[in-house]
Amino acid sequence: MEKYVRSKLEEKQKIIITGSNASLLSREFGSMLTGRHITKELFPFSYAEFLQFSELKRNADSLTYIWIWVVSLNI
């Protein structure tokens, strides 16, 4: 995969790689893209942020809904 990404960068194409796979986030891979990568750490929504995003009200139903959502994602 590293060679593919590198070749696309040399073709001046914009590449976005996401995920938390440790093999993709290794120092060796990052060093191959030196000067060409930006690391952003994302955190999961808080309950309040989830309510705002989902346009839900704070109540027992929304709490159940977020619990089912979190469990389905294996968080």
Coordinates of C-alpha atoms in Angstrom, one line a residue:
M1 CA 0.0 0.0 0.0
E2 CA 2.8 2.4 0.8
K3 CA 4.2 2.2 -2.8
Y4 CA 0.7 2.9 -4.2
V5 CA 0.2 6.0 -2.0
R6 CA 3.7 7.2 -2.8
S7 CA 3.1 6.9 -6.5
K8 CA -0.2 8.8 -6.3
L9 CA 1.5 11.6 -4.4
E10 CA 4.2 11.8 -7.0
E11 CA 1.4 12.2 -9.6
K12 CA 0.3 15.2 -7.5
Q13 CA -3.0 13.5 -6.5
K14 CA -4.5 14.2 -3.1
I15 CA -4.6 11.2 -0.8
I16 CA -6.5 10.9 2.4
I17 CA -5.9 7.8 4.6
T18 CA -8.1 7.3 7.7
G19 CA -8.5 4.6 10.3
S20 CA -6.7 3.3 13.3
N21 CA -5.0 0.3 11.8
A22 CA -1.6 0.1 13.6
S23 CA 0.2 -1.1 10.5
L24 CA -0.9 1.9 8.5
L25 CA 0.1 4.3 11.3
S26 CA 3.5 2.9 11.8
R27 CA 6.5 5.2 12.1
E28 CA 8.0 3.6 9.0
F29 CA 4.9 4.5 6.9
G30 CA 4.8 8.0 8.3
S31 CA 8.5 8.5 7.5
M32 CA 7.9 7.5 3.9
L33 CA 5.5 10.5 3.7
T34 CA 7.6 12.9 5.6
G35 CA 6.4 16.5 5.1
R36 CA 3.3 15.2 3.4
H37 CA 1.1 14.0 6.3
I38 CA -1.0 15.6 9.0
T39 CA -2.1 13.6 12.0
K40 CA -5.4 14.4 13.5
E41 CA -6.7 12.7 16.7
L42 CA -10.5 12.4 16.8
F43 CA -12.5 11.7 19.9
P44 CA -15.9 10.2 20.0
F45 CA -18.9 12.4 20.7
S46 CA -19.9 13.2 24.2
Y47 CA -23.6 12.5 25.0
A48 CA -24.4 16.2 24.6
E49 CA -22.7 16.3 21.2
F50 CA -24.4 13.1 20.1
L51 CA -27.8 14.6 21.0
Q52 CA -27.0 17.8 19.1
F53 CA -25.7 15.9 16.0
S54 CA -28.7 13.5 16.0
E55 CA -31.2 16.2 16.8
L56 CA -32.5 14.3 19.8
K57 CA -33.7 15.4 23.2
R58 CA -32.1 14.4 26.5
N59 CA -34.3 11.6 27.8
A60 CA -34.4 7.9 28.5
D61 CA -35.1 7.0 24.8
S62 CA -32.1 9.0 23.5
L63 CA -29.9 7.4 26.2
T64 CA -31.0 3.9 25.0
Y65 CA -30.4 5.0 21.4
I66 CA -26.8 6.1 22.1
W67 CA -26.2 2.9 24.1
I68 CA -27.3 0.7 21.1
W69 CA -25.3 2.8 18.7
V70 CA -22.1 2.5 20.8
V71 CA -22.5 -1.2 21.3
S72 CA -23.1 -1.7 17.6
L73 CA -19.7 0.0 16.9
N74 CA -17.9 -2.1 19.5
I75 CA -16.6 1.0 21.2

